[in-house]
Short mmCIF file of C-alpha atoms and ligand atoms in Angstrom, two decimals:
data_model
loop_
_atom_site.label_atom_id
_atom_site.label_comp_id
_atom_site.label_asym_id
_atom_site.label_seq_id
_atom_site.Cartn_x
_atom_site.Cartn_y
_atom_site.Cartn_z
CA MET X 1 0.18 -0.08 -0.07
CA ASP X 2 0.93 3.72 -0.88
CA GLU X 3 1.94 5.56 1.99
CA VAL X 4 0.64 9.03 2.51
CA LYS X 5 2.61 11.77 4.53
CA LEU X 6 1.24 13.44 6.91
CA LEU X 7 2.04 17.36 7.03
CA ALA X 8 0.26 19.04 10.26
CA VAL X 9 -0.08 22.29 9.65
CA SER X 10 0.65 24.97 12.15
CA LYS X 11 0.19 28.41 10.93
CA THR X 12 -1.38 30.56 13.47
CA TRP X 13 -0.64 27.81 16.18
CA PRO X 14 2.38 29.18 18.79
CA ALA X 15 5.10 26.99 18.64
CA ASP X 16 4.60 25.54 21.65
CA ALA X 17 1.44 23.56 20.20
CA VAL X 18 4.02 22.47 17.83
CA ARG X 19 6.26 21.37 20.48
CA SER X 20 3.78 18.62 21.16
CA ALA X 21 2.85 17.37 18.68
CA ALA X 22 6.22 16.51 18.02
CA ALA X 23 7.09 15.03 21.06
CA ALA X 24 3.99 12.86 19.61
CA GLY X 25 5.91 11.42 17.32
CA GLN X 26 5.01 14.53 14.31
CA ARG X 27 8.17 15.49 12.71
CA ALA X 28 6.72 17.17 9.29
CA PHE X 29 4.87 20.73 9.77
CA GLY X 30 3.65 23.37 7.32
CA GLU X 31 3.81 27.31 7.69
CA ASN X 32 1.32 29.63 5.42
CA TYR X 33 3.00 33.34 6.41
CA VAL X 34 6.57 33.64 6.48
CA GLN X 35 7.11 36.21 9.31
CA GLU X 36 5.48 33.73 11.18
CA GLY X 37 6.94 30.25 10.16
CA VAL X 38 10.20 31.36 10.24
CA ALA X 39 10.15 32.91 13.59
CA LYS X 40 9.13 28.77 14.67
CA VAL X 41 11.85 27.53 12.55
CA GLU X 42 14.26 29.21 14.82
CA ALA X 43 12.87 28.74 18.19
CA LEU X 44 12.99 24.93 17.42
CA ALA X 45 15.53 24.85 15.43
CA GLY X 46 16.77 21.67 17.63
CA LEU X 47 14.06 19.66 17.30
CA GLY X 48 14.80 18.38 14.14
CA LEU X 49 11.43 19.15 12.40
CA GLU X 50 11.48 18.56 7.99
CA TRP X 51 9.56 22.76 7.78
CA HIS X 52 7.21 22.97 4.75
CA PHE X 53 6.51 26.57 3.60
CA ILE X 54 2.45 25.83 1.77
CA GLY X 55 1.32 29.27 1.46
CA PRO X 56 1.39 32.44 -1.16
CA LEU X 57 5.02 33.59 -1.76
CA GLN X 58 5.62 37.37 -2.56
CA SER X 59 9.37 37.43 -4.89
CA ASN X 60 10.26 39.81 -1.71
CA LYS X 61 10.31 37.12 0.98
CA THR X 62 11.75 34.78 -1.17
CA ARG X 63 14.89 34.70 0.81
CA LEU X 64 13.67 33.85 3.63
CA VAL X 65 11.61 30.77 2.33
CA ALA X 66 14.68 29.37 0.29
CA ASN X 67 16.62 29.20 3.67
CA HIS X 68 14.48 27.77 6.34
CA PHE X 69 12.52 25.64 4.95
CA ALA X 70 12.86 22.14 3.39
CA TRP X 71 9.85 22.08 0.48
CA VAL X 72 8.25 24.99 -0.75
CA HIS X 73 4.30 23.91 -1.83
CA SER X 74 2.91 27.17 -3.40
CA ILE X 75 5.29 27.75 -6.97
CA ASP X 76 3.43 28.89 -9.92
CA ARG X 77 5.20 30.88 -11.35
CA LEU X 78 8.74 30.80 -12.89
CA ARG X 79 9.99 33.80 -11.20
CA ILE X 80 9.74 33.20 -7.92
CA ALA X 81 11.40 29.08 -8.53
CA GLN X 82 14.44 30.87 -10.19
CA ARG X 83 15.15 33.38 -6.78
CA LEU X 84 14.61 30.32 -4.29
CA SER X 85 17.53 28.95 -6.50
CA GLU X 86 19.50 31.88 -6.17
CA GLN X 87 19.00 31.66 -3.09
CA ARG X 88 19.29 28.92 -1.69
CA ASP X 89 22.05 28.07 0.59
CA VAL X 90 25.00 26.62 -1.39
CA HIS X 91 25.71 24.09 2.06
CA LEU X 92 22.05 23.50 2.63
CA PRO X 93 20.33 20.16 -0.20
CA PRO X 94 18.42 21.19 -2.31
CA LEU X 95 15.06 22.45 -1.94
CA GLN X 96 12.50 20.20 -2.72
CA VAL X 97 9.47 22.66 -4.14
CA CYS X 98 6.42 21.18 -5.69
CA LEU X 99 4.08 23.75 -8.65
CA GLN X 100 0.38 24.38 -7.42
CA VAL X 101 -2.20 23.78 -10.10
CA ASN X 102 -5.29 26.13 -10.17
CA VAL X 103 -7.66 22.65 -11.02
CA SER X 104 -10.87 24.89 -10.06
CA GLY X 105 -10.35 27.45 -12.93
CA GLU X 106 -11.23 30.79 -10.61
CA ASP X 107 -9.54 33.31 -11.93
CA SER X 108 -8.66 34.81 -8.21
CA LYS X 109 -7.20 31.64 -7.05
CA SER X 110 -3.38 31.17 -6.94
CA GLY X 111 -1.78 28.55 -8.75
CA VAL X 112 -0.86 27.84 -12.60
CA SER X 113 -3.28 26.87 -14.89
CA PRO X 114 -2.59 23.29 -16.06
CA ASP X 115 -2.29 24.78 -19.50
CA GLU X 116 0.63 26.45 -18.74
CA LEU X 117 1.71 24.01 -15.88
CA PRO X 118 4.21 21.82 -18.71
CA GLU X 119 6.34 24.69 -19.35
CA LEU X 120 7.03 26.05 -15.54
CA ALA X 121 7.34 22.08 -14.83
CA ARG X 122 10.50 22.01 -17.41
CA ALA X 123 11.81 25.49 -16.41
CA VAL X 124 11.62 24.25 -12.36
CA ALA X 125 12.77 20.94 -13.06
CA ALA X 126 16.00 22.59 -14.60
CA LEU X 127 17.18 24.79 -11.71
CA PRO X 128 20.10 23.69 -10.23
CA ARG X 129 19.31 24.17 -6.77
CA LEU X 130 15.98 22.93 -6.43
CA SER X 131 14.35 19.38 -6.79
CA LEU X 132 11.04 19.41 -8.22
CA ARG X 133 8.61 16.46 -6.82
CA GLY X 134 5.21 17.20 -7.33
CA LEU X 135 2.09 19.10 -8.00
CA MET X 136 -0.24 20.56 -5.58
CA ALA X 137 -3.68 21.68 -5.77
CA ILE X 138 -6.16 23.81 -3.53
CA PRO X 139 -9.44 22.82 -4.82
CA GLU X 140 -12.65 25.06 -3.92
CA PRO X 141 -14.18 24.04 -0.80
CA THR X 142 -17.34 22.13 -1.17
CA PRO X 143 -18.85 20.17 0.64
CA ASP X 144 -19.77 17.64 -2.99
CA THR X 145 -17.05 14.09 -2.05
CA ALA X 146 -17.41 13.62 -6.38
CA LEU X 147 -16.30 17.37 -7.53
CA GLN X 148 -14.18 17.15 -4.75
CA ARG X 149 -12.68 13.65 -6.18
CA ARG X 150 -12.52 15.17 -9.77
CA ARG X 151 -10.47 17.97 -8.64
CA PHE X 152 -7.75 15.85 -7.81
CA ALA X 153 -8.45 12.94 -10.08
CA GLN X 154 -7.53 15.93 -12.31
CA LEU X 155 -4.33 16.90 -10.31
CA ARG X 156 -3.16 13.01 -11.02
CA GLN X 157 -4.10 12.81 -14.65
CA LEU X 158 -1.35 16.35 -14.47
CA ARG X 159 0.91 14.39 -12.83
CA ASP X 160 0.85 11.32 -15.51
CA GLN X 161 1.06 13.35 -17.93
CA LEU X 162 4.00 15.34 -17.20
CA ALA X 163 5.28 11.51 -16.19
CA GLY X 164 4.58 10.09 -20.53
CA GLN X 165 6.55 13.39 -20.76
CA GLY X 166 9.26 12.06 -19.47
CA LEU X 167 8.96 14.43 -16.14
CA VAL X 168 8.65 11.95 -13.05
CA LEU X 169 7.18 13.75 -9.97
CA ASP X 170 6.47 10.88 -6.98
CA THR X 171 4.49 13.93 -5.00
CA LEU X 172 0.99 15.11 -4.96
CA SER X 173 0.58 17.04 -2.19
CA MET X 174 -3.78 17.11 -2.00
CA GLY X 175 -5.87 17.01 0.64
CA MET X 176 -7.43 19.35 4.06
CA SER X 177 -9.54 18.76 6.92
CA ASP X 178 -11.70 18.84 4.98
CA ASP X 179 -11.57 17.24 2.09
CA LEU X 180 -8.63 14.48 2.62
CA GLU X 181 -10.96 11.28 2.29
CA ALA X 182 -11.75 12.38 -1.22
CA ALA X 183 -7.77 13.22 -1.59
CA ILE X 184 -6.14 10.01 -0.43
CA ALA X 185 -8.75 8.16 -2.62
CA GLU X 186 -7.38 9.66 -5.97
CA GLY X 187 -3.54 9.09 -4.86
CA SER X 188 -2.80 12.24 -2.19
CA THR X 189 1.16 11.33 -1.22
CA MET X 190 1.02 14.42 1.45
CA VAL X 191 -1.71 15.11 2.65
CA ARG X 192 -2.17 19.19 4.34
CA VAL X 193 -3.74 18.97 8.22
CA GLY X 194 -3.96 21.84 10.28
CA THR X 195 -7.58 21.84 11.93
CA ALA X 196 -8.56 18.23 12.45
CA ILE X 197 -5.36 18.32 14.32
CA PHE X 198 -5.24 21.13 15.97
CA GLY X 199 -8.58 22.79 16.38
CA THR X 200 -10.20 25.68 15.18
CA ARG X 201 -7.91 28.40 14.61
CA SER X 202 -8.92 31.53 15.93
CA TYR X 203 -7.98 33.63 13.46
CA PRO X 204 -8.77 33.19 9.84
CA ALA X 205 -6.05 31.93 7.56
C1 PLP L 1 -4.72 26.51 6.18
C2 PLP L 1 -4.35 25.49 5.07
C3 PLP L 1 -3.91 23.98 4.94
C4 PLP L 1 -4.77 23.16 5.83
O1 PLP L 1 -6.46 23.74 6.09
P1 PLP L 1 -7.14 22.77 7.03
O2 PLP L 1 -8.42 22.86 6.49
O3 PLP L 1 -7.85 23.28 8.49
O4 PLP L 1 -6.90 21.28 7.42
C5 PLP L 1 -3.50 23.84 4.06
N1 PLP L 1 -2.87 23.57 3.15
C6 PLP L 1 -3.22 25.14 2.81
C7 PLP L 1 -1.86 25.84 1.40
C8 PLP L 1 -3.71 25.56 4.14
O5 PLP L 1 -3.13 27.03 3.85
#
């Protein structure tokens, strides 16, 4: 059976909440906001945790992300990837990255369009300090589980199309607290779970 990795999304929660989850055996944590995430990475540096940046990324914040995180899931344009590659410390292993894809087709959403994905994927795969691992999506929230599954199936098919073009990716970062069953059913390899682990966030994220 394929393994699904659990990423504990600790945004808005204090370092002590991460410490407790780490004491219970959780190793991988996801953060959305650069300042908040970097503060936790530094506060908990001795614990040997694996930090993933999963939020929107502006080009003026790439240096902090490049050097405090092991993974970035939210790359949706080449300029950001180029900066991360240029800024990643040469003494660190390559930054593990996923491309965020807009599978819902809403104009307001971040993520590269499925049409533009192959070109972006080829360009990112060629960057020296990045290791392109997979695709990530945040479909529109819906209680319709059939629709949830269609969105996740679309991301899996995009991954398979890239494999057909010679670009083999091992990671599908898909599924959150409210849709993780559908994501796993469609082949997720990494679910990003906040609320179901830490509880309801006290401010919106
Ligand atoms: C907040 C967030 C999550 C976790 O969401 P929950 O519904 O709390 O599980 C996952 N992925 C991203 C990109 C997020 O911003």
